[in-house]
Amino acid sequence: MADIQAPVPGTFYHKPSPEDPPFKSEGDKVATGETIGLVEVMKSFIEVQAEADGTFGGYAVENEAAVSAGDVLATLK
Amino acid sequence: MDIKRLFIANRGEIAVRIVRAAQGLGIHTIQAHSEADAEMLAARMADEAVCIGPPPASKSYLNVDAVVQAAKDANADAVHPGYGFLAESPKFARAVEEAGMIFVGPSADTIQSMGDKVSARQAAEKAGVPLVPGSDGRVDDMDKAAHIAQQIGYPVMIKASAGGGGRGIRIAETPEELKKLAPQARQEAEAAFGDGGIYIEKVITEPRHVEVQILADGTRAVHCFERECSLQRRRQKVWEEAPAFDLPDATRAAMCKSAVDLAEAVQYRGAGTVEYLYDSRDDAFYFIEMNTRIQVEHPVTEMVTGLDLVAMMIRVAGGEPLTVEQEDITLKGHAIEVRLNAEDPLKKFMPFPGVVGKLELPESDGIRLDHFLYEGYQIPPFYDSLIGKLIVHAQDREAAIDKMQTALETIEIGGLKTTIPLHKALATSPDVRAGRIHTQWLEPWLDAGNLADQTGGAT
């Protein structure tokens, strides 16, 4: 079990764009360095990447939620 | 003046600037803020503060209905839009007017016509403002294209008349290249937009960005000279000066006059800026666009002219005629502004919102800081990274750069990463000091590692 944390504060997005599906769904395989979401900070979009291999356990916060640096955004099993 | 209660529909440093100017005029100020901005400096300084919505700008500062309703509920008789957000939205200006309030800026129709590239060019042409030489509209005949290119001089740019986003653009250095590249551009335009129309425009190599500040009351306009804004990264200005350096007097006079002519032709009201590309090799200038609002870099103009542009724009919005004549406005010395952004210039300008720590802000004769910081303030991550502007004024350009360098050494903004290291490096750059800069200069200079070299990796 590993948590994926917000690298910066801002607005968290599950999807690359409003029309796209989320980056990951529960049960998906996740490789180290893979993008699982985006944080918008000061009009820039920062990719949130997995720091370990695993199975996606789900997003821990809502799409478009305001997050602080270090907040858990998703879990890995 | 008709303005007694002013609603400020913006945030950050410009909101602070507007609150100060309005209070100086004896106007009651009502500051709008999002839920994330309840603690911002302008909200604390204003006579009243009202919440207009949740943190995302689309649900607060950009929400026309919410902003207009809040202004009405607060019994405001005027709305100042600042810059950015709704400042150049004709829809917003119209909604403010329809709700019976004064919009501090030009009419919705003027905003609309200057916001549209085609109608802005037409208005400029009609007022006699020079445009970048090129074909008047699309050219389908290749012989005609070659003839036009010969007339305006190589290199020329071949652009698709449909679409945009840089697709279908080719640059031809010679007639032979034009012959080869024009059909390619047509083909690409045909494939991308279903229309093979092309047009031809002169390429300005190493252009400078020079803009003229104007003030107008709907009838009469005056200029407040020009600014040099050639140091840009990703088309964002980072360092601005007034006046432009080495501009021949006759060129300055012609450029400033053409800005006044355009402002009067469109019956402009308020503060505005006419932007030009300046080709220093040919000593020629060409219209780019007109900004129908107060700009981030207005303080350098205030420093060299002694005018309070924000107060003046509020006064003309309140129905007063311009109180200055052109001959009253004179240039004194040289001013430079640098934009302080909460970004780490050594990490690809990654945004760095944080809690403001210890503040050491130089403020003395010839040094001005426009900002919205105080110790313990949490910079919200939801908006622009601009946290302030450092402006210096001295007798000439060299002395102003020296003063900037000294001011940058003494300024301290704890708790954040800022673009101060970038400005320190720029202030010591021989190219910047000698004025060997243009709009394409900064990015290659950064890519070449000049910033990391000069700071020695330190922040």
Short mmCIF file of C-alpha atoms in Angstrom, two decimals, chain B:
data_model
loop_
_atom_site.label_atom_id
_atom_site.label_comp_id
_atom_site.label_asym_id
_atom_site.label_seq_id
_atom_site.Cartn_x
_atom_site.Cartn_y
_atom_site.Cartn_z
CA MET B 1 -17.49 63.41 -10.12
CA ASP B 2 -20.25 60.84 -10.42
CA ILE B 3 -18.37 58.05 -8.66
CA LYS B 4 -18.93 57.81 -4.92
CA ARG B 5 -18.79 54.02 -4.38
CA LEU B 6 -16.32 51.99 -6.45
CA PHE B 7 -16.52 48.20 -6.73
CA ILE B 8 -13.14 46.57 -7.47
CA ALA B 9 -13.59 43.37 -9.49
CA ASN B 10 -10.04 42.07 -9.31
CA ARG B 11 -7.42 40.83 -6.88
CA GLY B 12 -3.71 40.92 -6.07
CA GLU B 13 -1.47 43.91 -6.49
CA ILE B 14 -3.71 45.77 -8.95
CA ALA B 15 -6.61 45.64 -6.47
CA VAL B 16 -4.37 47.23 -3.84
CA ARG B 17 -3.31 49.86 -6.39
CA ILE B 18 -6.94 50.70 -7.24
CA VAL B 19 -8.08 50.84 -3.60
CA ARG B 20 -5.25 53.31 -2.84
CA ALA B 21 -6.03 55.51 -5.87
CA ALA B 22 -9.77 55.54 -5.15
CA GLN B 23 -9.31 56.30 -1.46
CA GLY B 24 -6.99 59.14 -2.47
CA LEU B 25 -9.89 60.57 -4.48
CA GLY B 26 -12.21 60.27 -1.48
CA ILE B 27 -14.18 57.39 -3.01
CA HIS B 28 -15.71 54.62 -0.87
CA THR B 29 -14.15 51.29 -1.94
CA ILE B 30 -15.83 47.89 -2.10
CA GLN B 31 -13.42 45.04 -2.75
CA ALA B 32 -14.64 41.81 -4.39
CA HIS B 33 -12.91 38.59 -3.38
CA SER B 34 -13.25 34.86 -3.85
CA GLU B 35 -13.47 32.47 -0.90
CA ALA B 36 -9.72 31.87 -1.30
CA ASP B 37 -8.94 35.59 -1.16
CA ALA B 38 -10.77 36.67 2.01
CA GLU B 39 -7.42 37.49 3.64
CA MET B 40 -5.87 39.35 0.73
CA LEU B 41 -4.44 42.79 1.37
CA ALA B 42 -6.91 44.74 -0.80
CA ALA B 43 -9.84 43.14 1.07
CA ARG B 44 -8.33 44.33 4.35
CA MET B 45 -7.61 47.83 3.06
CA ALA B 46 -10.91 48.54 1.32
CA ASP B 47 -13.83 50.16 3.14
CA GLU B 48 -15.91 47.04 2.48
CA ALA B 49 -15.17 43.54 1.17
CA VAL B 50 -17.66 41.13 -0.39
CA CYS B 51 -17.31 37.49 -1.37
CA ILE B 52 -18.26 36.75 -4.99
CA GLY B 53 -17.80 32.98 -5.12
CA PRO B 54 -15.60 29.92 -4.70
CA PRO B 55 -11.83 29.81 -5.39
CA PRO B 56 -11.77 28.89 -9.12
CA ALA B 57 -11.69 32.13 -11.14
CA SER B 58 -14.36 30.76 -13.48
CA LYS B 59 -16.76 30.68 -10.52
CA SER B 60 -15.79 34.04 -9.02
CA TYR B 61 -13.69 36.70 -10.77
CA LEU B 62 -14.76 35.52 -14.25
CA ASN B 63 -18.42 35.05 -13.40
CA VAL B 64 -20.11 38.08 -15.01
CA ASP B 65 -23.50 37.55 -13.34
CA ALA B 66 -22.02 37.03 -9.87
CA VAL B 67 -19.76 40.09 -10.11
CA VAL B 68 -22.47 42.42 -11.44
CA GLN B 69 -24.98 41.20 -8.84
CA ALA B 70 -22.46 41.71 -6.02
CA ALA B 71 -21.70 45.24 -7.25
CA LYS B 72 -25.42 46.06 -7.41
CA ASP B 73 -26.05 44.58 -3.96
CA ALA B 74 -23.23 46.74 -2.60
CA ASN B 75 -24.87 49.87 -4.09
CA ALA B 76 -21.77 50.59 -6.14
CA ASP B 77 -22.06 53.25 -8.79
CA ALA B 78 -18.94 52.16 -10.70
CA VAL B 79 -16.90 49.01 -11.29
CA HIS B 80 -13.13 48.91 -11.87
CA PRO B 81 -12.04 45.71 -13.64
CA GLY B 82 -8.24 46.02 -13.15
CA TYR B 83 -6.34 43.95 -15.72
CA GLY B 84 -6.89 40.32 -16.72
CA PHE B 85 -10.12 38.52 -15.73
CA LEU B 86 -13.06 40.57 -17.14
CA ALA B 87 -11.10 43.76 -17.91
CA GLU B 88 -11.47 43.34 -21.67
CA SER B 89 -14.80 41.55 -21.77
CA PRO B 90 -17.37 43.55 -23.77
CA LYS B 91 -20.06 41.35 -22.23
CA PHE B 92 -19.01 42.42 -18.75
CA ALA B 93 -18.73 46.12 -19.63
CA ARG B 94 -22.20 45.96 -21.18
CA ALA B 95 -23.69 44.13 -18.16
CA VAL B 96 -22.22 46.74 -15.79
CA GLU B 97 -23.69 49.57 -17.87
CA GLU B 98 -27.06 47.85 -18.23
CA ALA B 99 -27.20 47.46 -14.46
CA GLY B 100 -26.94 51.26 -14.22
CA MET B 101 -23.31 51.46 -13.10
CA ILE B 102 -20.23 53.05 -14.69
CA PHE B 103 -17.62 50.74 -16.17
CA VAL B 104 -14.16 52.21 -15.50
CA GLY B 105 -12.84 51.81 -19.02
CA PRO B 106 -13.94 52.38 -22.59
CA SER B 107 -17.39 51.50 -23.93
CA ALA B 108 -18.33 47.86 -24.57
CA ASP B 109 -18.34 48.61 -28.31
CA THR B 110 -14.78 49.96 -28.22
CA ILE B 111 -13.57 46.95 -26.22
CA GLN B 112 -15.25 44.64 -28.71
CA SER B 113 -13.88 46.35 -31.78
CA MET B 114 -10.31 46.52 -30.39
CA GLY B 115 -10.54 42.91 -29.16
CA ASP B 116 -11.20 41.64 -32.68
CA LYS B 117 -7.99 41.44 -34.73
CA VAL B 118 -9.61 42.30 -38.04
CA SER B 119 -11.67 45.26 -36.87
CA ALA B 120 -8.75 46.57 -34.78
CA ARG B 121 -6.50 46.49 -37.86
CA GLN B 122 -9.17 48.23 -39.90
CA ALA B 123 -9.59 50.95 -37.29
CA ALA B 124 -5.81 51.42 -37.10
CA GLU B 125 -5.51 51.62 -40.87
CA LYS B 126 -8.32 54.15 -41.04
CA ALA B 127 -6.58 56.30 -38.41
CA GLY B 128 -3.36 56.18 -40.43
CA VAL B 129 -1.48 53.88 -38.04
CA PRO B 130 1.14 51.78 -39.90
CA LEU B 131 0.45 48.05 -40.21
CA VAL B 132 3.00 45.32 -40.95
CA PRO B 133 3.39 45.50 -44.75
CA GLY B 134 1.81 42.62 -46.61
CA SER B 135 -0.79 41.55 -49.10
CA ASP B 136 -4.10 43.29 -48.57
CA GLY B 137 -6.03 40.09 -47.83
CA ARG B 138 -5.55 36.74 -49.55
CA VAL B 139 -3.54 36.16 -52.71
CA ASP B 140 -4.30 33.25 -54.99
CA ASP B 141 -2.16 34.27 -57.93
CA MET B 142 1.48 33.21 -57.44
CA ASP B 143 2.86 35.88 -59.76
CA LYS B 144 1.02 38.48 -57.73
CA ALA B 145 2.44 36.95 -54.51
CA ALA B 146 5.98 37.23 -55.94
CA HIS B 147 5.34 40.83 -56.92
CA ILE B 148 4.07 41.78 -53.45
CA ALA B 149 7.01 40.03 -51.78
CA GLN B 150 9.41 41.97 -54.00
CA GLN B 151 7.72 45.20 -53.04
CA ILE B 152 7.75 44.68 -49.27
CA GLY B 153 11.19 43.04 -49.24
CA TYR B 154 12.41 39.61 -48.12
CA PRO B 155 12.17 37.70 -45.87
CA VAL B 156 8.40 37.32 -46.05
CA MET B 157 5.98 35.15 -44.11
CA ILE B 158 3.42 33.02 -45.96
CA LYS B 159 0.38 32.40 -43.76
CA ALA B 160 -2.88 30.54 -44.22
CA SER B 161 -5.74 33.03 -44.37
CA ALA B 162 -8.07 30.52 -42.70
CA GLY B 163 -7.44 28.98 -39.28
CA GLY B 164 -4.51 29.93 -37.09
CA GLY B 165 -2.26 28.50 -34.40
CA GLY B 166 0.82 28.85 -36.55
CA ARG B 167 -0.18 26.10 -38.98
CA GLY B 168 0.68 26.66 -42.61
CA ILE B 169 3.28 29.34 -41.84
CA ARG B 170 6.42 29.39 -44.05
CA ILE B 171 9.22 31.93 -44.19
CA ALA B 172 10.79 32.66 -47.57
CA GLU B 173 14.17 34.39 -47.69
CA THR B 174 14.36 34.69 -51.49
CA PRO B 175 12.06 34.70 -54.57
CA GLU B 176 13.15 31.09 -55.27
CA GLU B 177 12.11 30.00 -51.80
CA LEU B 178 8.78 31.77 -52.18
CA LYS B 179 8.16 29.88 -55.41
CA LYS B 180 8.84 26.59 -53.64
CA LEU B 181 7.19 27.30 -50.27
CA ALA B 182 4.00 29.08 -51.30
CA PRO B 183 2.46 25.96 -52.92
CA GLN B 184 3.39 23.95 -49.81
CA ALA B 185 1.68 26.52 -47.60
CA ARG B 186 -1.41 26.40 -49.83
CA GLN B 187 -1.49 22.62 -49.68
CA GLU B 188 -1.13 22.54 -45.91
CA ALA B 189 -3.83 25.20 -45.50
CA GLU B 190 -6.11 23.23 -47.84
CA ALA B 191 -5.55 20.02 -45.85
CA ALA B 192 -5.92 21.65 -42.44
CA PHE B 193 -8.72 24.15 -43.07
CA GLY B 194 -10.25 23.14 -46.41
CA ASP B 195 -9.22 26.52 -47.77
CA GLY B 196 -5.93 27.01 -49.60
CA GLY B 197 -5.98 30.79 -49.28
CA ILE B 198 -2.72 32.39 -48.24
CA TYR B 199 -1.50 35.88 -47.51
CA ILE B 200 1.93 37.42 -47.36
CA GLU B 201 3.45 39.55 -44.63
CA LYS B 202 6.85 41.13 -44.03
CA VAL B 203 9.01 39.30 -41.46
CA ILE B 204 10.41 41.63 -38.82
CA THR B 205 13.67 40.07 -37.70
CA GLU B 206 14.50 40.61 -34.03
CA PRO B 207 11.54 42.94 -33.41
CA ARG B 208 11.25 45.06 -30.32
CA HIS B 209 7.98 45.53 -28.44
CA VAL B 210 7.28 49.21 -27.88
CA GLU B 211 3.91 50.48 -26.69
CA VAL B 212 2.37 53.88 -26.14
CA GLN B 213 0.30 54.73 -23.06
CA ILE B 214 -2.68 56.92 -23.81
CA LEU B 215 -5.35 58.61 -21.70
CA ALA B 216 -8.62 59.83 -23.16
CA ASP B 217 -11.98 61.23 -22.07
CA GLY B 218 -14.11 60.09 -25.00
CA THR B 219 -13.29 63.16 -27.08
CA ARG B 220 -9.71 64.16 -26.56
CA ALA B 221 -6.70 61.89 -26.08
CA VAL B 222 -3.14 62.49 -24.90
CA HIS B 223 -0.15 60.15 -24.86
CA CYS B 224 2.13 59.56 -21.88
CA PHE B 225 5.05 58.43 -24.02
CA GLU B 226 6.13 54.87 -24.63
CA ARG B 227 7.41 51.76 -22.87
CA GLU B 228 9.91 49.14 -23.97
CA CYS B 229 8.67 45.62 -23.20
CA SER B 230 11.00 43.48 -25.30
CA LEU B 231 12.19 41.16 -22.55
CA GLN B 232 9.58 38.42 -22.73
CA ARG B 233 9.33 34.75 -21.89
CA ARG B 234 6.51 32.77 -23.50
CA ARG B 235 5.08 36.07 -24.68
CA GLN B 236 4.87 37.25 -21.07
CA LYS B 237 6.70 40.45 -20.27
CA VAL B 238 9.24 40.12 -17.46
CA TRP B 239 11.07 43.49 -17.45
CA GLU B 240 9.66 46.78 -18.73
CA GLU B 241 11.13 50.24 -19.19
CA ALA B 242 10.07 53.80 -19.92
CA PRO B 243 11.02 55.34 -22.22
CA ALA B 244 12.15 52.90 -24.92
CA PHE B 245 15.93 53.17 -25.35
CA ASP B 246 17.63 54.69 -28.40
CA LEU B 247 14.35 55.59 -30.06
CA PRO B 248 14.97 58.50 -32.47
CA ASP B 249 12.97 61.57 -31.44
CA ALA B 250 11.10 61.70 -34.73
CA THR B 251 10.11 58.02 -34.41
CA ARG B 252 8.93 58.54 -30.85
CA ALA B 253 6.87 61.54 -31.92
CA ALA B 254 5.32 59.68 -34.87
CA MET B 255 4.53 56.58 -32.80
CA CYS B 256 2.97 58.59 -29.97
CA LYS B 257 0.95 60.69 -32.40
CA SER B 258 -0.42 57.61 -34.18
CA ALA B 259 -1.56 56.18 -30.82
CA VAL B 260 -3.40 59.43 -30.03
CA ASP B 261 -4.95 59.45 -33.51
CA LEU B 262 -6.25 55.90 -33.05
CA ALA B 263 -7.62 56.65 -29.56
CA GLU B 264 -9.46 59.72 -30.81
CA ALA B 265 -10.74 57.88 -33.89
CA VAL B 266 -12.42 55.23 -31.71
CA GLN B 267 -13.64 57.84 -29.16
CA TYR B 268 -11.66 56.12 -26.48
CA ARG B 269 -12.33 56.75 -22.79
CA GLY B 270 -9.93 55.80 -19.99
CA ALA B 271 -6.36 54.49 -19.95
CA GLY B 272 -5.26 52.37 -22.88
CA THR B 273 -2.19 51.12 -24.66
CA VAL B 274 -1.36 50.90 -28.34
CA GLU B 275 1.21 48.18 -28.98
CA TYR B 276 3.75 48.24 -31.79
CA LEU B 277 6.48 46.09 -33.22
CA TYR B 278 9.56 48.24 -33.66
CA ASP B 279 12.12 47.34 -36.29
CA SER B 280 15.30 49.09 -35.15
CA ARG B 281 17.16 48.19 -38.38
CA ASP B 282 14.69 50.07 -40.55
CA ASP B 283 13.63 52.48 -37.78
CA ALA B 284 10.02 51.53 -38.56
CA PHE B 285 7.06 50.68 -36.33
CA TYR B 286 3.91 48.67 -36.97
CA PHE B 287 0.61 48.34 -35.08
CA ILE B 288 0.01 45.04 -33.22
CA GLU B 289 -3.06 45.68 -31.05
CA MET B 290 -4.69 47.98 -28.57
CA ASN B 291 -5.19 47.02 -24.93
CA THR B 292 -8.30 48.63 -23.53
CA ARG B 293 -7.37 48.55 -19.84
CA ILE B 294 -4.74 49.61 -17.33
CA GLN B 295 -1.65 47.43 -17.75
CA VAL B 296 0.69 45.67 -15.34
CA GLU B 297 3.58 47.90 -16.44
CA HIS B 298 1.79 51.26 -16.00
CA PRO B 299 4.04 52.29 -13.04
CA VAL B 300 7.10 52.92 -15.25
CA THR B 301 5.07 55.51 -17.15
CA GLU B 302 3.91 57.04 -13.86
CA MET B 303 7.53 57.28 -12.68
CA VAL B 304 8.75 59.16 -15.79
CA THR B 305 5.70 61.43 -16.19
CA GLY B 306 4.65 62.00 -12.57
CA LEU B 307 1.03 61.18 -13.45
CA ASP B 308 -1.31 58.90 -11.48
CA LEU B 309 -2.84 56.90 -14.33
CA VAL B 310 -5.23 54.89 -12.17
CA ALA B 311 -6.65 58.02 -10.52
CA MET B 312 -6.98 59.67 -13.93
CA MET B 313 -8.84 56.75 -15.45
CA ILE B 314 -11.30 56.79 -12.54
CA ARG B 315 -11.83 60.53 -12.96
CA VAL B 316 -12.61 60.37 -16.68
CA ALA B 317 -14.92 57.40 -16.04
CA GLY B 318 -16.69 59.63 -13.51
CA GLY B 319 -17.43 62.12 -16.27
CA GLU B 320 -14.60 64.62 -15.84
CA PRO B 321 -12.78 65.83 -18.94
CA LEU B 322 -9.03 65.20 -19.11
CA THR B 323 -7.27 67.66 -16.85
CA VAL B 324 -3.95 67.56 -18.71
CA GLU B 325 -2.84 69.02 -22.02
CA GLN B 326 -0.28 67.20 -24.15
CA GLU B 327 2.39 69.84 -23.52
CA ASP B 328 2.01 69.37 -19.74
CA ILE B 329 3.23 65.78 -20.04
CA THR B 330 7.00 65.56 -20.11
CA LEU B 331 9.52 62.77 -19.75
CA LYS B 332 11.85 62.82 -16.77
CA GLY B 333 14.62 60.23 -16.41
CA HIS B 334 14.29 56.50 -16.94
CA ALA B 335 12.23 53.87 -15.09
CA ILE B 336 12.39 50.06 -15.02
CA GLU B 337 9.88 47.55 -13.64
CA VAL B 338 10.52 43.87 -12.99
CA ARG B 339 7.73 41.40 -12.35
CA LEU B 340 8.11 39.41 -9.16
CA ASN B 341 6.48 36.02 -9.67
CA ALA B 342 6.14 33.18 -7.17
CA GLU B 343 8.05 30.79 -9.41
CA ASP B 344 11.38 29.02 -9.25
CA PRO B 345 13.35 30.31 -12.25
CA LEU B 346 15.97 27.59 -11.74
CA LYS B 347 13.36 24.84 -12.00
CA LYS B 348 11.74 25.81 -15.29
CA PHE B 349 9.75 28.56 -13.58
CA MET B 350 7.71 26.06 -11.56
CA PRO B 351 5.03 27.92 -9.58
CA PHE B 352 5.77 28.20 -5.88
CA PRO B 353 2.84 29.46 -3.83
CA GLY B 354 3.64 29.47 -0.12
CA VAL B 355 3.29 31.37 3.11
CA VAL B 356 5.07 34.72 3.03
CA GLY B 357 7.89 34.77 5.58
CA LYS B 358 10.13 37.66 6.53
CA LEU B 359 9.71 40.70 4.29
CA GLU B 360 12.47 43.22 3.62
CA LEU B 361 11.13 45.62 1.02
CA PRO B 362 13.25 48.53 -0.18
CA GLU B 363 11.15 51.67 -0.43
CA SER B 364 12.87 55.00 -0.83
CA ASP B 365 13.22 57.85 -3.27
CA GLY B 366 13.04 56.43 -6.79
CA ILE B 367 12.08 52.93 -5.64
CA ARG B 368 8.49 51.73 -5.63
CA LEU B 369 6.98 48.34 -4.82
CA ASP B 370 3.46 47.46 -5.91
CA HIS B 371 2.47 44.25 -4.14
CA PHE B 372 -0.10 42.53 -1.95
CA LEU B 373 2.17 40.76 0.50
CA TYR B 374 2.33 40.73 4.27
CA GLU B 375 4.13 38.39 6.64
CA GLY B 376 2.11 35.24 7.27
CA TYR B 377 -0.01 35.62 4.12
CA GLN B 378 -0.73 32.36 2.29
CA ILE B 379 -0.45 32.96 -1.47
CA PRO B 380 -3.40 31.06 -2.99
CA PRO B 381 -2.48 28.54 -5.72
CA PHE B 382 -5.53 29.32 -7.85
CA TYR B 383 -4.45 32.46 -9.66
CA ASP B 384 -1.62 34.14 -11.51
CA SER B 385 1.88 33.87 -10.01
CA LEU B 386 2.50 37.64 -10.03
CA ILE B 387 3.09 38.69 -6.42
CA GLY B 388 4.44 42.16 -6.97
CA LYS B 389 6.45 44.58 -9.05
CA LEU B 390 9.67 46.38 -8.22
CA ILE B 391 9.99 49.71 -9.98
CA VAL B 392 13.00 52.05 -9.98
CA HIS B 393 13.53 55.54 -11.37
CA ALA B 394 16.82 57.34 -12.02
CA GLN B 395 18.22 60.09 -14.24
CA ASP B 396 19.17 57.75 -17.10
CA ARG B 397 18.97 54.11 -18.16
CA GLU B 398 22.37 53.09 -16.84
CA ALA B 399 21.69 54.63 -13.43
CA ALA B 400 18.26 52.94 -13.39
CA ILE B 401 19.78 49.51 -14.04
CA ASP B 402 22.34 50.17 -11.26
CA LYS B 403 19.52 51.16 -8.93
CA MET B 404 17.55 48.04 -9.90
CA GLN B 405 20.58 45.89 -9.15
CA THR B 406 20.99 47.43 -5.69
CA ALA B 407 17.27 47.17 -4.93
CA LEU B 408 17.26 43.49 -5.94
CA GLU B 409 20.15 42.85 -3.53
CA THR B 410 18.23 44.32 -0.60
CA ILE B 411 14.78 42.86 -1.26
CA GLU B 412 13.89 39.76 0.74
CA ILE B 413 10.69 37.76 0.41
CA GLY B 414 10.89 34.80 2.76
CA GLY B 415 8.94 31.57 2.40
CA LEU B 416 8.64 31.68 -1.40
CA LYS B 417 10.68 31.03 -4.49
CA THR B 418 10.58 34.10 -6.72
CA THR B 419 11.92 35.36 -10.03
CA ILE B 420 14.36 37.70 -8.25
CA PRO B 421 17.40 35.58 -9.36
CA LEU B 422 16.31 36.03 -12.98
CA HIS B 423 16.17 39.81 -12.61
CA LYS B 424 19.55 39.92 -10.85
CA ALA B 425 21.07 38.05 -13.79
CA LEU B 426 19.34 40.32 -16.32
CA ALA B 427 20.60 43.44 -14.53
CA THR B 428 24.19 42.26 -14.97
CA SER B 429 23.80 41.04 -18.56
CA PRO B 430 25.99 43.03 -21.01
CA ASP B 431 23.30 42.62 -23.70
CA VAL B 432 20.61 44.10 -21.43
CA ARG B 433 22.90 46.93 -20.38
CA ALA B 434 23.82 47.72 -23.99
CA GLY B 435 20.19 47.43 -25.16
CA ARG B 436 21.01 44.54 -27.50
CA ILE B 437 17.67 42.92 -26.81
CA HIS B 438 14.49 42.10 -28.70
CA THR B 439 11.42 39.93 -28.16
CA GLN B 440 13.28 36.75 -29.18
CA TRP B 441 16.31 37.37 -26.96
CA LEU B 442 15.34 36.09 -23.49
CA GLU B 443 14.39 32.47 -24.18
CA PRO B 444 17.60 31.47 -26.03
CA TRP B 445 19.56 33.29 -23.32
CA LEU B 446 17.82 31.16 -20.67
CA ASP B 447 18.23 27.98 -22.74
CA ALA B 448 21.96 28.71 -22.97
CA GLY B 449 22.18 28.37 -19.17
CA ASN B 450 22.95 32.01 -18.44
CA LEU B 451 20.72 32.07 -15.38
CA ALA B 452 22.25 29.04 -13.66
CA ASP B 453 25.76 30.37 -14.44
CA GLN B 454 25.14 33.75 -12.93
CA THR B 455 23.46 32.61 -9.76
CA GLY B 456 25.93 29.79 -9.27
CA GLY B 457 22.95 27.57 -8.60
CA ALA B 458 21.93 29.70 -5.61
CA THR B 459 18.48 31.07 -5.13
#
